Each structure stands twice: as structure tokens, then as C-alpha cells.
Tab-separated table of C-alpha atoms and ligand atoms in Angstrom:
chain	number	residue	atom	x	y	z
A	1	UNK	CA	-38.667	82.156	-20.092
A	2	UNK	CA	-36.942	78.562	-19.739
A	3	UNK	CA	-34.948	79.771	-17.388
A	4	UNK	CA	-33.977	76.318	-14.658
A	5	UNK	CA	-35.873	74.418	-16.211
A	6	UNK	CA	-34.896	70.749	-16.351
A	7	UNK	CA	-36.009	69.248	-19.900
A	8	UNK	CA	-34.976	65.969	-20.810
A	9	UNK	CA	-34.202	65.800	-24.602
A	10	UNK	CA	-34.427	62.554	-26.176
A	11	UNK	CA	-33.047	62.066	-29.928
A	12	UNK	CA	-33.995	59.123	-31.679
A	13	UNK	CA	-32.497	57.434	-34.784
A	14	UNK	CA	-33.681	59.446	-37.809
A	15	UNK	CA	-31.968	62.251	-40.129
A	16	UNK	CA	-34.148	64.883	-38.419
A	17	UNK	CA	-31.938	64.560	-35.517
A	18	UNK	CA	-29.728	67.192	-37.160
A	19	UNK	CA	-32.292	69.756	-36.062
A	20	UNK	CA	-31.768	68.537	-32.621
A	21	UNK	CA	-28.833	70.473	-32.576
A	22	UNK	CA	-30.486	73.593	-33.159
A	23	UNK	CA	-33.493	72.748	-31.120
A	24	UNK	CA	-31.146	72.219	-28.082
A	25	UNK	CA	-29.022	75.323	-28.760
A	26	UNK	CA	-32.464	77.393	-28.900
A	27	UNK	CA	-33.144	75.795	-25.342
A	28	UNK	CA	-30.175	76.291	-23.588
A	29	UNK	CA	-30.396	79.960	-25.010
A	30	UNK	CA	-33.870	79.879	-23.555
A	31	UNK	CA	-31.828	79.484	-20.285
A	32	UNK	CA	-32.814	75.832	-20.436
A	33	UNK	CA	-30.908	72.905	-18.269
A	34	UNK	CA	-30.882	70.127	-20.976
A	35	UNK	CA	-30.030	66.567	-20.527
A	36	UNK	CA	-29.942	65.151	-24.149
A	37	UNK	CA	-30.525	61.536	-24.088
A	38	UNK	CA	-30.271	59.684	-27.547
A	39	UNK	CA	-30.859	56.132	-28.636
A	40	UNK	CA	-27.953	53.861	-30.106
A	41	UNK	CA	-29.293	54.725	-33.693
A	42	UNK	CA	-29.416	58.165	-32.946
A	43	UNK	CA	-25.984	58.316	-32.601
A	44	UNK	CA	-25.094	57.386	-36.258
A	45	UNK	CA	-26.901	60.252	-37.090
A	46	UNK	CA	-25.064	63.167	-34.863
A	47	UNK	CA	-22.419	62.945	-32.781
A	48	UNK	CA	-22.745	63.009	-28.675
A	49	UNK	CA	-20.011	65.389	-28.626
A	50	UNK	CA	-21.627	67.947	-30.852
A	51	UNK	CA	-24.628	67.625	-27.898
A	52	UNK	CA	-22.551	67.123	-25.124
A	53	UNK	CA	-20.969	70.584	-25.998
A	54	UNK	CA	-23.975	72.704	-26.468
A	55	UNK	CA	-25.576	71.424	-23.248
A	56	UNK	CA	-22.128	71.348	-21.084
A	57	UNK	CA	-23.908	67.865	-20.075
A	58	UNK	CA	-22.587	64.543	-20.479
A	59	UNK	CA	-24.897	63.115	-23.293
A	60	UNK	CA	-26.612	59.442	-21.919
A	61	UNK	CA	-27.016	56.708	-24.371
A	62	UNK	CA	-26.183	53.344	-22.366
A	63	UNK	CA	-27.950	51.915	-19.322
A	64	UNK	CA	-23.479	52.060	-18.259
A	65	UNK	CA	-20.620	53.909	-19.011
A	66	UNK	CA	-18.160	51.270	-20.386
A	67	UNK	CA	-15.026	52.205	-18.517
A	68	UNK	CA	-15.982	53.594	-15.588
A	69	UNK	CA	-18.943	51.271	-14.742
A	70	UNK	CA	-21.403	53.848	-13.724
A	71	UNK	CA	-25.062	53.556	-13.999
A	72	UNK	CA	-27.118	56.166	-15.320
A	73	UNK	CA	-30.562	56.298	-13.223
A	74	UNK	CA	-32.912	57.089	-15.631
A	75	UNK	CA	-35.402	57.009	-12.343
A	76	UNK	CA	-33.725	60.162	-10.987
A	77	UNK	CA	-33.687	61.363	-13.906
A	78	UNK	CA	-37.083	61.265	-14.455
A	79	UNK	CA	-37.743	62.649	-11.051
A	80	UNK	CA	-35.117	65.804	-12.139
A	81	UNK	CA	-37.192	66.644	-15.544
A	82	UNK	CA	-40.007	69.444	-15.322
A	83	UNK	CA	-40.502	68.308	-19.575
A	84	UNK	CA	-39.071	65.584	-21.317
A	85	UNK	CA	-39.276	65.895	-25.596
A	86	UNK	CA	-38.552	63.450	-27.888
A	87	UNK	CA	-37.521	65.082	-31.092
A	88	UNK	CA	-37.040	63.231	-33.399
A	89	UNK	CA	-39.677	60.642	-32.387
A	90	UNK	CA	-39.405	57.740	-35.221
A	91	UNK	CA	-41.873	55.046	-35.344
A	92	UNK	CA	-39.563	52.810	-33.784
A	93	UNK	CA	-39.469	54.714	-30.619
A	94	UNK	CA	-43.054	55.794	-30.420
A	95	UNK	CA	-44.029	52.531	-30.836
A	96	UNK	CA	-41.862	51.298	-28.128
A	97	UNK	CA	-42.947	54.244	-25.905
A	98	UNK	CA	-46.684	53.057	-26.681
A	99	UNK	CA	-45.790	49.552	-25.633
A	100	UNK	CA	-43.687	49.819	-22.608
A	101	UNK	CA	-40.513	48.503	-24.359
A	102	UNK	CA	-37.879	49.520	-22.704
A	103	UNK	CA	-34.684	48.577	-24.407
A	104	UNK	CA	-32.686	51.542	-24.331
A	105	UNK	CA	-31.780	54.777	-21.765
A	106	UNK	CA	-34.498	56.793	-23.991
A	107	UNK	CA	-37.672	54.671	-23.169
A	108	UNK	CA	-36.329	53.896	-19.724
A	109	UNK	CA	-36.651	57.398	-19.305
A	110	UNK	CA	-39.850	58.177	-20.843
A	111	UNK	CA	-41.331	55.191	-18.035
A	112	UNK	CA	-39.947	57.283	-15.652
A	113	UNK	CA	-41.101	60.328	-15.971
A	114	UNK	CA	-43.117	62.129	-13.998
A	115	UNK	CA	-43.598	65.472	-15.805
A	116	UNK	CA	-45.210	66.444	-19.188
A	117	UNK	CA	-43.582	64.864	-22.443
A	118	UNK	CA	-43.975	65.820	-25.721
A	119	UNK	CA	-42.960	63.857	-28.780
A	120	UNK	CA	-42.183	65.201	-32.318
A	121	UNK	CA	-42.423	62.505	-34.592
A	122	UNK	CA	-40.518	62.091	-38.039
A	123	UNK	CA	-40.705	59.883	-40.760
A	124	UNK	CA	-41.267	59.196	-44.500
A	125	UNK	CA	-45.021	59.497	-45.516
A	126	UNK	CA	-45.521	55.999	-45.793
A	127	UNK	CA	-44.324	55.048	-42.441
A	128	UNK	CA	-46.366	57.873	-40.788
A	129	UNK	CA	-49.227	57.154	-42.939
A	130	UNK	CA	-49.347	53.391	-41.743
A	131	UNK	CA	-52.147	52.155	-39.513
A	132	UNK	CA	-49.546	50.945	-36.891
A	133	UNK	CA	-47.801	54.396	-36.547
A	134	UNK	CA	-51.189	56.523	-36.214
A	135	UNK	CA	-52.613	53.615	-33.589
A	136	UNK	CA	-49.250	54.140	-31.962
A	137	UNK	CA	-49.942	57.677	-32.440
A	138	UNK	CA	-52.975	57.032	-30.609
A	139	UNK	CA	-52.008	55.746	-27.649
A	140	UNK	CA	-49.682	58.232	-26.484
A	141	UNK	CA	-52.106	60.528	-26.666
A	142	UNK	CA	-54.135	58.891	-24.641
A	143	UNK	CA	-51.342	58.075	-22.360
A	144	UNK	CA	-50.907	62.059	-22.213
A	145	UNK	CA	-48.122	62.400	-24.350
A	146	UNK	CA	-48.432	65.693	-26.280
A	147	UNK	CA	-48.033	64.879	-30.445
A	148	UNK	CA	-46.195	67.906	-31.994
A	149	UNK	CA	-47.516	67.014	-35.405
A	150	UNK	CA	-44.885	66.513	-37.972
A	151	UNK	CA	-45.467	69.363	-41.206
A	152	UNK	CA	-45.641	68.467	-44.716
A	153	UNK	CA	-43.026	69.085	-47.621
A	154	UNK	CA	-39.361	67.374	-49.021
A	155	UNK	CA	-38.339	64.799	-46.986
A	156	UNK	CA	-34.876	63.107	-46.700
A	157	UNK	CA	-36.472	60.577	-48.834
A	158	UNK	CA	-36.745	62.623	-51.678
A	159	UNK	CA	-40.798	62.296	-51.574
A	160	UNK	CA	-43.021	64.980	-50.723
A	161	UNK	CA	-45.757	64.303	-48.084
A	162	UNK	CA	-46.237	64.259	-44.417
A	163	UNK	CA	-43.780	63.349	-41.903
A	164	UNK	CA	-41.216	66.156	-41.557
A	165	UNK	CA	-40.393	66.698	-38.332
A	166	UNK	CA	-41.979	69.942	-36.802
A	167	UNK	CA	-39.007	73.060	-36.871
A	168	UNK	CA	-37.275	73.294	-33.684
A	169	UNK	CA	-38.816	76.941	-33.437
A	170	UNK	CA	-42.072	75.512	-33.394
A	171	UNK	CA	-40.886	73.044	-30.535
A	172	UNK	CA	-39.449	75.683	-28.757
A	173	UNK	CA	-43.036	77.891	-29.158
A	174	UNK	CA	-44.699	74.641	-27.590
A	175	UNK	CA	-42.794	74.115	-24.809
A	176	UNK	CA	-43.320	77.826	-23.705
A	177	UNK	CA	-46.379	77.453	-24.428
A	178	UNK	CA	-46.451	74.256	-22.147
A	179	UNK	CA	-44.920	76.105	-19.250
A	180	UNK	CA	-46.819	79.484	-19.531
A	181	UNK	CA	-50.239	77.047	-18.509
A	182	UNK	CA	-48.238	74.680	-16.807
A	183	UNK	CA	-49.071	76.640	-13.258
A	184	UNK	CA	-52.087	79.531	-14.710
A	185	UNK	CA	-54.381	77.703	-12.435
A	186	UNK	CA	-52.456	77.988	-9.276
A	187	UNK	CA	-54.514	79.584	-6.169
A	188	UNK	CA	-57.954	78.081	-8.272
A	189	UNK	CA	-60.340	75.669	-6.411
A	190	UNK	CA	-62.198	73.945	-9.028
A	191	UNK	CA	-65.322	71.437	-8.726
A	192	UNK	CA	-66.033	68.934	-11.176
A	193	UNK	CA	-69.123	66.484	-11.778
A	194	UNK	CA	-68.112	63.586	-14.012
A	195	UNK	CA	-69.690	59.954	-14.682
A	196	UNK	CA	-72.961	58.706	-14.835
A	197	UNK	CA	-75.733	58.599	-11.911
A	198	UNK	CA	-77.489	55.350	-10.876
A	199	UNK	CA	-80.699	55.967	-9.635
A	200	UNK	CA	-81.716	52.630	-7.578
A	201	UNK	CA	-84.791	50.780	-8.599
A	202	UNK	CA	-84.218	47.639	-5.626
A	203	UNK	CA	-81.200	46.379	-4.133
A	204	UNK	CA	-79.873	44.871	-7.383
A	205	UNK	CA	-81.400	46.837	-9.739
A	206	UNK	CA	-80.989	50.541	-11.028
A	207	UNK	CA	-81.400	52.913	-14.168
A	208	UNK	CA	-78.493	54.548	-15.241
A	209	UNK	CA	-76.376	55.621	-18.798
A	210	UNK	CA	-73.179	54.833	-20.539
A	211	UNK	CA	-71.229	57.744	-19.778
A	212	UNK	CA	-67.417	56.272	-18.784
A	213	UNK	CA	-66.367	59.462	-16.853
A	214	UNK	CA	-63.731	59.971	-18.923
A	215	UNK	CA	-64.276	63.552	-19.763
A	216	UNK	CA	-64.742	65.124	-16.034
A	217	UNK	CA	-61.541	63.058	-15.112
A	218	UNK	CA	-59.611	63.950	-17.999
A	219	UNK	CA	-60.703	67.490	-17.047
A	220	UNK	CA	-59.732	66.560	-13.521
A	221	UNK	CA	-56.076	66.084	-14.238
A	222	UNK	CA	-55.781	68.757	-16.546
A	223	UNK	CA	-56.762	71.303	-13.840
A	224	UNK	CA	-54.942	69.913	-11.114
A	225	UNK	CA	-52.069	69.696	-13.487
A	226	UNK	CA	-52.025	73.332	-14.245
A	227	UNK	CA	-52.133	73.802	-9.897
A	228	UNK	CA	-55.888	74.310	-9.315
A	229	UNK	CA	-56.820	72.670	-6.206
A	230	UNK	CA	-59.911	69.681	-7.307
A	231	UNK	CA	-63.097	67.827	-6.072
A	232	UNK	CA	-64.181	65.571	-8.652
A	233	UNK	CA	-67.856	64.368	-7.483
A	234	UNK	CA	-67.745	61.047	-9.666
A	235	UNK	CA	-70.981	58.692	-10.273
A	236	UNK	CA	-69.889	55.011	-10.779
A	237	UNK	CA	-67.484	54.864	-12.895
A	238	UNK	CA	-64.323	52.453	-13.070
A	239	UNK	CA	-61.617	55.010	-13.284
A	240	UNK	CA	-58.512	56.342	-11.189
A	241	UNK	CA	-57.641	59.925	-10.311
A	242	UNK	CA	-53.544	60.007	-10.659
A	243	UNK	CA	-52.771	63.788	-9.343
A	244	UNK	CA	-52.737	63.889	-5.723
A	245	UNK	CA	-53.933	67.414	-5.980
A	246	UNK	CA	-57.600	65.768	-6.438
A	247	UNK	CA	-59.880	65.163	-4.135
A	248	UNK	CA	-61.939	62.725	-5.025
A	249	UNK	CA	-65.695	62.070	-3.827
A	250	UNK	CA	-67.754	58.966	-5.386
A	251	UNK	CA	-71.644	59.026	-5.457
A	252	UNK	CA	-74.155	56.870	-7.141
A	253	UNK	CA	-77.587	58.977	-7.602
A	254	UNK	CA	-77.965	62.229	-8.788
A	255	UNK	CA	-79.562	63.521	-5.409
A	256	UNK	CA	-76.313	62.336	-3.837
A	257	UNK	CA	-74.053	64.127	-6.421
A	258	UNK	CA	-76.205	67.311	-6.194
A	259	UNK	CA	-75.461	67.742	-1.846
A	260	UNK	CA	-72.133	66.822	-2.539
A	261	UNK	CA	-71.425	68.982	-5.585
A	262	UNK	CA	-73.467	71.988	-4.008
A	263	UNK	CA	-71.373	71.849	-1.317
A	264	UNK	CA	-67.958	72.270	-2.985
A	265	UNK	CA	-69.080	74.590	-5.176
A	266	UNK	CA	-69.886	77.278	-2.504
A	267	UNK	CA	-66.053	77.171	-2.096
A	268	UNK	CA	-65.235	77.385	-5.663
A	269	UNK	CA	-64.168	79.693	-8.876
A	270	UNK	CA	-64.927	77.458	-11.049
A	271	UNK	CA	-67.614	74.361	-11.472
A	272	UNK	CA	-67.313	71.992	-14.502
A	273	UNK	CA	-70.556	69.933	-15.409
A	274	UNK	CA	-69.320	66.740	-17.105
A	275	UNK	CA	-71.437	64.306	-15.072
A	276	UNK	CA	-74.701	62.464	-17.648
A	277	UNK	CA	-76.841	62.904	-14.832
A	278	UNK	CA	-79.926	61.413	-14.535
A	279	UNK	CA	-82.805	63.710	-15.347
A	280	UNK	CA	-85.410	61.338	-13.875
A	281	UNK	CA	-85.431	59.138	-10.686
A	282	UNK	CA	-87.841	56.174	-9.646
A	283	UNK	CA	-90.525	57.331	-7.395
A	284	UNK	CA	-89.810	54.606	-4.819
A	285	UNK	CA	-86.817	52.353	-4.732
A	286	UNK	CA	-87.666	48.774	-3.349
A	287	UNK	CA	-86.409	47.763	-0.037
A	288	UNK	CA	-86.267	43.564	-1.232
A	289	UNK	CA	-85.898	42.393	-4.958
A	290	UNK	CA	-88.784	43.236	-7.616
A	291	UNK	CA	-90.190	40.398	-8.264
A	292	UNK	CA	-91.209	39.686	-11.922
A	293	UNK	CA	-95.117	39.404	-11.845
A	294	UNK	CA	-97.432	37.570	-14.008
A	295	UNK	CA	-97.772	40.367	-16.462
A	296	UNK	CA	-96.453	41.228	-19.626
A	297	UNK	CA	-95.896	44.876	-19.036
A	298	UNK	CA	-94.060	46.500	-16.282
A	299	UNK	CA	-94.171	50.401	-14.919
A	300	UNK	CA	-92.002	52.762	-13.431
A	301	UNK	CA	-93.106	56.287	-12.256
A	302	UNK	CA	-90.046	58.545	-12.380
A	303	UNK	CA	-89.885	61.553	-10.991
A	304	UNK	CA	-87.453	64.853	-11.821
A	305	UNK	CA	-83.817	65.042	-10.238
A	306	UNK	CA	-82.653	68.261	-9.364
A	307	UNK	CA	-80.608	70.265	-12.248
A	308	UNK	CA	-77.314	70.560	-10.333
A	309	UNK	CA	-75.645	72.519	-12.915
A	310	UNK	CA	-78.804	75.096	-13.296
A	311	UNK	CA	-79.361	75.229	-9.077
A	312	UNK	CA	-75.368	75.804	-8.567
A	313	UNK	CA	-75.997	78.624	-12.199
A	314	UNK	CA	-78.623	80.407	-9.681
A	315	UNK	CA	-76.315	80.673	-6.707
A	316	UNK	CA	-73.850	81.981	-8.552
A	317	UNK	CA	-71.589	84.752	-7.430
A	318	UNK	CA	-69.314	87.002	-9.683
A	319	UNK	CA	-65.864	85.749	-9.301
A	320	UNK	CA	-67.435	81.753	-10.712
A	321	UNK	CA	-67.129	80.457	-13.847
A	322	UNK	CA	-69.746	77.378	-14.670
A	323	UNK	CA	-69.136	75.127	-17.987
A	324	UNK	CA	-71.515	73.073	-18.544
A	325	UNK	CA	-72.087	70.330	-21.241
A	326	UNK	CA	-74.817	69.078	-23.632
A	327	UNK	CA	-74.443	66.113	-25.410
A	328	UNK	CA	-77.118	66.658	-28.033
A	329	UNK	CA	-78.112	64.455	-31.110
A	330	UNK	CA	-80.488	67.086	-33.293
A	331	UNK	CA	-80.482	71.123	-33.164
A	332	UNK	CA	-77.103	71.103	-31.547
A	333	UNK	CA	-76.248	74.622	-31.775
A	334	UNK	CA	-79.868	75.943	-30.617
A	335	UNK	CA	-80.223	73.527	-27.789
A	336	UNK	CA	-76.509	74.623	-26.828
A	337	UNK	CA	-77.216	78.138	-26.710
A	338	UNK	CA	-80.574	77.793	-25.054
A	339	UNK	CA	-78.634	76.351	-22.146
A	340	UNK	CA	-75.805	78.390	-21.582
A	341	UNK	CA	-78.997	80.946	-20.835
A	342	UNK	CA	-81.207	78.211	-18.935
A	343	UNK	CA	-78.637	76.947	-16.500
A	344	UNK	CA	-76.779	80.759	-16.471
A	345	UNK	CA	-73.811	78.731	-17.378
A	346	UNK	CA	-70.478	80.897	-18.813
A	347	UNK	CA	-69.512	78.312	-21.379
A	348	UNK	CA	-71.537	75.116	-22.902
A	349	UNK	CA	-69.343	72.432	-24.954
A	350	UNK	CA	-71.479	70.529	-26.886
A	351	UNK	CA	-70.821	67.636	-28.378
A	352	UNK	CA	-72.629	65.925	-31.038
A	353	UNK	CA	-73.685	61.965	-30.956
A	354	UNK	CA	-73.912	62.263	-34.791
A	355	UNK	CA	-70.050	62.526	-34.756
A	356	UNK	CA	-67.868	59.406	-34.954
A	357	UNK	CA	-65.605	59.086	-32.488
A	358	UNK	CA	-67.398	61.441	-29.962
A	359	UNK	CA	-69.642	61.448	-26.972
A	360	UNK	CA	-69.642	58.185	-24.714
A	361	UNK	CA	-67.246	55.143	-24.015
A	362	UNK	CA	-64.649	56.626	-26.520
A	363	UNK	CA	-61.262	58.130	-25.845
A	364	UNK	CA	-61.918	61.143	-28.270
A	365	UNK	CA	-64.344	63.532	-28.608
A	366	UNK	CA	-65.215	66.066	-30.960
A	367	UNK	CA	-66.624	70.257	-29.564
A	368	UNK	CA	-67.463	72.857	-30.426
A	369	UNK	CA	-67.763	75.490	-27.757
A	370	UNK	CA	-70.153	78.711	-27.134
A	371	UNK	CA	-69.275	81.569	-24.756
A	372	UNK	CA	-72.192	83.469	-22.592
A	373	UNK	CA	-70.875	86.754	-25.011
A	374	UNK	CA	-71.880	85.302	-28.262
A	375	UNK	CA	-68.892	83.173	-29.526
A	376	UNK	CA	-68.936	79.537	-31.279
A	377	UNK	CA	-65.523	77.853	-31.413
A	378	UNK	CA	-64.973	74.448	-33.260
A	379	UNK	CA	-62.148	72.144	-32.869
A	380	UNK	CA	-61.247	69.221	-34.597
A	381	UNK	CA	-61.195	65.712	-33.257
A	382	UNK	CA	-58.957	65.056	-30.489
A	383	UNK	CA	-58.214	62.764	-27.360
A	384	UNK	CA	-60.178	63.671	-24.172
A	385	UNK	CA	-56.832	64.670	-22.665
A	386	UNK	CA	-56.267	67.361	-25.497
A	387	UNK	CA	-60.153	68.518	-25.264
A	388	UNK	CA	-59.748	68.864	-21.846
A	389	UNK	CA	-56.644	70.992	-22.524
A	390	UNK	CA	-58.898	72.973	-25.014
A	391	UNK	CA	-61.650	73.683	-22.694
A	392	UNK	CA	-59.315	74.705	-19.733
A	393	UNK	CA	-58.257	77.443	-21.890
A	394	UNK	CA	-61.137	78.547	-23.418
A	395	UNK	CA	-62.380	79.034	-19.970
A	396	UNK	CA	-59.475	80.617	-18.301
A	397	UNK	CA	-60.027	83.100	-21.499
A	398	UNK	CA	-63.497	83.636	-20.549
A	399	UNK	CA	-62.578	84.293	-17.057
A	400	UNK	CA	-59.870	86.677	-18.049
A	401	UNK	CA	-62.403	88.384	-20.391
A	402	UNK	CA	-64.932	88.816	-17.608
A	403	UNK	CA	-62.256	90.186	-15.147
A	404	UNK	CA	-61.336	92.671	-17.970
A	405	UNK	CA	-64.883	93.861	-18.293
A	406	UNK	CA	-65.317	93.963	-14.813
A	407	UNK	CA	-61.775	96.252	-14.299
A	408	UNK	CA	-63.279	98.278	-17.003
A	409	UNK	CA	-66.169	98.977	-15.225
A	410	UNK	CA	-64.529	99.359	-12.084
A	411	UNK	CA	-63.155	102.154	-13.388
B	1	CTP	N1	-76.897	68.529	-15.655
B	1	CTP	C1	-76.912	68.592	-14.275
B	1	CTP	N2	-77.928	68.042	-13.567
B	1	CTP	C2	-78.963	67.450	-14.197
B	1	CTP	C3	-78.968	67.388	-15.611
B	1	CTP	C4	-77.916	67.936	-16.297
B	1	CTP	O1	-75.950	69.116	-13.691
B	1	CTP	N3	-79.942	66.936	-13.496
B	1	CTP	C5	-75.813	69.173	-16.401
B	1	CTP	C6	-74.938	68.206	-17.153
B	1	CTP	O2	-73.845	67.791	-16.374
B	1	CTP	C7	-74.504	69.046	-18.348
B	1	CTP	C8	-75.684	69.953	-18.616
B	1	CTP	O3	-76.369	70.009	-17.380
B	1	CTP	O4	-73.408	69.873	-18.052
B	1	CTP	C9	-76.590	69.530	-19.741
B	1	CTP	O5	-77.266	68.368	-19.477
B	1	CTP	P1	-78.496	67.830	-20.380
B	1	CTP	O6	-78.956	66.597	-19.732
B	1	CTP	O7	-78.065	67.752	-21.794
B	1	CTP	O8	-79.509	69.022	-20.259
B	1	CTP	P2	-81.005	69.067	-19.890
B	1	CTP	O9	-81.207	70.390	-19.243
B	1	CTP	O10	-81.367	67.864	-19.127
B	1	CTP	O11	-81.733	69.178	-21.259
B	1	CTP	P3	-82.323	68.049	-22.225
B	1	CTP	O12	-82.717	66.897	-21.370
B	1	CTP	O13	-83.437	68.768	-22.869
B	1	CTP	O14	-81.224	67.721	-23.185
């Protein structure tokens, strides 16, 4: 299943590098091209010979070979790697990899590359327990690196706790696992609403909400990521698409996001709903400033937007998915349900505002997600990269469980 692929694996200095070893032989059994790349402290814990001979590739530790004077380009090497994984990851190195400080061939690296990296971390319970190594933590995640988290039990130490670094099986499961989605969403055209909506009240003045977009763009990447071809209709939001494989188209009002998003979606397979849009407009928007009158009290008729997610639900045809969202702060699970059926969406993911850490202006979130056939699925708290992730593949299952029923029928 690994087969030519290029992983980059990066050892750090910690006594879980001995299960390097095995975690490399595992990949080049996989059929795996590995270029092991270990920091100076690594080294004192296994020997680049022991790696260079499993993975018949020079092992790189220095920016230069001393003799020869060469320079090892950890640029094209970053270009070369389909995965890079960093196993063992100590706190040392994460916390350099969170920082940018680049002071050895293994961060270099991790700057430089382009592809997916993972990061197994490993350390005594203290040191993983300690605010700076779980903020660390934190920021990779956000930065897209994917955590393998470390299991409990005896550590070199001699404590028991949390810290141990996760079995190089369990690596090797993940990075399958990381490849087998990398491309499941080649072929797909997907459209996704994200952000807020303004809706203009005068030339300086509008009413909008204090959704940061980060969701429908973290959803962005994650499909274009796995090859689906995206347009990301964004509201105002002060965020940058990084995978040239999106197109990107910006609106402010919720009338401008509904043309724009109709018309992508008559092209698509799948529509995502992230956008907070507006449910209400003001009647009339001012052509000069509103002036403040002599009154004490001030009103705006509104009027309704349209439902973009329920209008694109009605002109649905079979081969579309729609996911939709509902941010909801009492009756979550009834007010979910009730519009997966108003808005004939396939899949809602609700998310609660009574949760800490989830709904608007953070980096996590916190879902729980109901299918059209019934099903409820909770996760735990997790960056909106990782949600993302999660909702990506609870929707290519839904699809896959829709073209089953169909092929059932069919015959
Ligand atoms: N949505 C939409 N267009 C609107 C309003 C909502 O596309 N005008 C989409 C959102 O992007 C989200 C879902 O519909 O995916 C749920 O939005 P929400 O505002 O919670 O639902 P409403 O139907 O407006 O219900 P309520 O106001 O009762 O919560």
C-alpha cells in the first residue's frame, strides 16, 4: 500500500527512538522510500548506521557533511516528501516546530514541507502534562500537523502515566490511513459557503455576526487536499485559501452569496453550508450616511434573506450530497434533526454555543453529527482542521451509503 511513496522520517532525541527502527523497517516493508532524518540528540540514542541500513539511504543529521562539504537541501527535500513523521516528537522539537526554530536538518525540514506531517510525540507525564507542551501541542494542530497521541503505561522513567510514544504499528495504521483519503475525493467538485454575511444598512454601516470563516475554509482545504476540485463562496472574512485547487469567490450579503453559491452548486456533488448567514436583511440600505436624529430610539425594518442551503436542498438531484450546519444554543438535537428534514439536507453538524471552546472566533470546535438515515455521531473536541477531517468522512460515508442503496435498488 506504501508502495513509492516518499516519507520523510524524522527521529528526535528521546529513548522512544528505538522504536524508530521498527517503525522504519515496517515502512520500507510497506514498500516505503524513507529518508530518516534525526536530530543531533537523536543520535545518542540509535545509531545512523542501524537507519542508514534499513532504508539503503544515507541518514541526514547536519545542515553539511563534514568531509565532503556537501549540503543537504532540506528544500528539495521537502519538495520530494508525499508525508513527513516525526516519531519520536519530544517537547523540544515540537516546540521548536511550533515556533519556527530552525536549528537543526529536522525542523529545517518540517518548514519545508509541502505535504502532510504527522508527529508522534513522547515524553515523561510531567513534561507532556505541562501547559507549554499541550499549547505547543496546540499549535501544530492548528498549523495542520496531525498529533498521533502518545498511549499511556511504563515509561523509560519508571512512572506510569501518559506520554509513551504511540507503537510503530499504530503509526504505520495512520499513515495508510492518511494515504487511503489522501486522493478519495479526486474527480469531486465541491461548493462551500463559509463566513459571515454583511447586509448594508448605508455606506459605512451594516449588520452582520462574528462568524471568522474558519470552519468553511478549514473544510476548504481539507477537500481540496483530498483532490476535490473547490469554490469557497466566502462573506467577509480575513482569511487566506492556501491550496491552489480552490477557487475562491468573496461576497458580502447573503443575496450575493445565494446567486453565487446557486450557481456553483448546479455543477456540484457536493455543497457544504458553513456560511452564518444572515437570516434578515434591512428593507432599504441608505444611499448617504444615516444621520443620527433627535430621537432616542431608532428602527430598522428587516426583511427575510433567502435560505440558500434549503433553496439549493429543493433543487437537489440524486448524485448531491448537502451538509449543512446549525449552530444552536437550546434543544440542540431537535432543532438539528428538524433541519436536516427542513432544508432536505444529507447531514447537519451541530454545534453547541453551550460548549467551551466551540462555535465562533475559536480554533476548535466541538460536533456532533446526524445522518438523513437516523444516525447521531459525537466527537470529542478537536481543531477545526481535524473536524473538518471528521466531517469529510462522515460524508464521503454517507455518500457511499447512498450509492450502495441506490446499486441495491438498481438491481
Ligand atoms: N443557511 C443558509 N442560508 C440562510 C440561513 C442559513 O444557507 N439564509 C444555512 C447555514 O449555512 C447552515 C444552516 O443553514 O448550514 C443552518 O442555519 P441556521 O441559521 O441555524 O438555520 P435557520 O433555518 O435559520 O434556523 P433558526 O434561525 O431557527 O436557527
Amino acid at each position: 500500500m506504501l508502495k513509492g511513496k516518499h516519507i520523510i522520517l524524522g527521529i528526535s532525541g528521546g529513548i522512544a527512538a528505538y522504536k524508530s527502527v521498527f517503525l522504519l523497517r515496517l515502512l520500507v516493508k510497506e514498500g516505503a522510500e524513507v529518508q530518516v532524518v534525526i536530530t543531533p540528540n537523536g543520535k545518542e540514542f540509535i545509531t545512523p548506521v542501524t537507519l542508514s541500513s534499513l532504508s539503503q539511504n544515507p541518514v541526514i543529521c547536519d545542515f553539511f557533511t563534514a568531509n565532503t562539504g556537501e549540503w543537504h537541501s532540506h528544500v528539495s527535500l521537502g519538495l520530494w516528501a508525499d508525508l513527513m513523521v516525526v516519531a519520536p516528537a519530544t517537547a523540544s522539537t515540537m516546540a521548536k516546530m511550533a515556533t519556527g526554530v530552525a536549528d537543526n536538518m529536522l525542523v529545517t525540514t518540517y518548514l519545508s514541507a509541502k505535504e502532510h506531517v504527522m508527529a508522534a510525540p513522547a515524553m515523561d507525564l510531567d513534561m507532556w502534562a505541562h501547559p507549554s507542551t499541550q499549547r505547543n501541542i496546540e499549535q501544530l494542530r492548528r498549523d495542520g500537523v496531525e498529533i498521533i497521541m502518545p498511549g499511556s503505561g511504563e515509561l523509560a522513567s519508571g512512572l506510569s502515566g501518559k506520554g509513551r510514544m504511540a507503537e510503530p504499528e499504530e503509526i504505520v495504521r495512520r499513515i495508510k490511513e492518511y494515504f487511503s483519503r489522501s486522493r478519495d475525493m479526486e474527480g469531486m467538485k465541491v461548493m462551500i459557503t463559509a463566513g459571515p454575511t454583511c447586509e448594508r444598512m448605508d455606506p459605512v454601516r451594516y449588520i452582520g455576526n462574528y462568524s471568522s470563516g474558519k470552519m468553511g475554509f478549514a473544510l476548504a482545504e481539507e477537500c481540496a487536499a483530498r483532490g476535490a476540485e473547490v469554490i469557497l463562496v466566502a462573506g467577509p472574512v480575513s482569511l487566506a485559501t492556501e491550496n491552489p485547487a480552490i477557487r475562491r469567490v468573496d461576497v458580502e450579503s447573503a443575496v450575493e452569496m445565494c446567486e453565487a453559491a446557486e450557481k456553483a452548486f448546479a455543477d456540484a456533488d457536493v455543497a457544504i453550508f458553513a456560511a452564518a448567514v444572515a437570516d434578515y436583511r434591512p428593507a432599504e440600505t441608505a444611499e448617504t450616511k444615516i444621520k443620527r436624529e433627535n430621537a432616542d430610539e431608532m428602527t430598522v425594518r428587516m426583511v427575510r434573506n433567502p435560505d440558500i442551503a434549503a433553496r439549493c436542498g429543493m433543487a437537489k438531484r440524486a448524485h448531491q450530497t448537502t451538509v449543512g450546519f446549525a449552530l444552536e444554543t437550546d434543544n440542540e438535537r431537535l432543532n438539528a434533526a428538524h433541519k436536516l428534514e427542513k432544508k432536505n439536507l444529507d447531514m447537519v453538524v451541530m454545534n453547541s454555543l453551550r460548549d467551551n471552546g466551540a462555535g465562533f472566533r475559536t480554533d476548535t470546535n466541538r460536533i456532533t453529527i446526524f445522518g438523513r438515515g437516523g444516525s447521531v455521531t459525537e466527537y470529542p473536541l478537536k481543531s477545526k482542521r481535524e473536524v473538518a477531517r471528521d466531517i469529510v468522512d462522515a460524508m464521503l460515508l454517507q455518500r457511499r451509503g447512498a450509492d450502495a442503496t441506490a446499486d441495491l435498488s438498481d438491481n
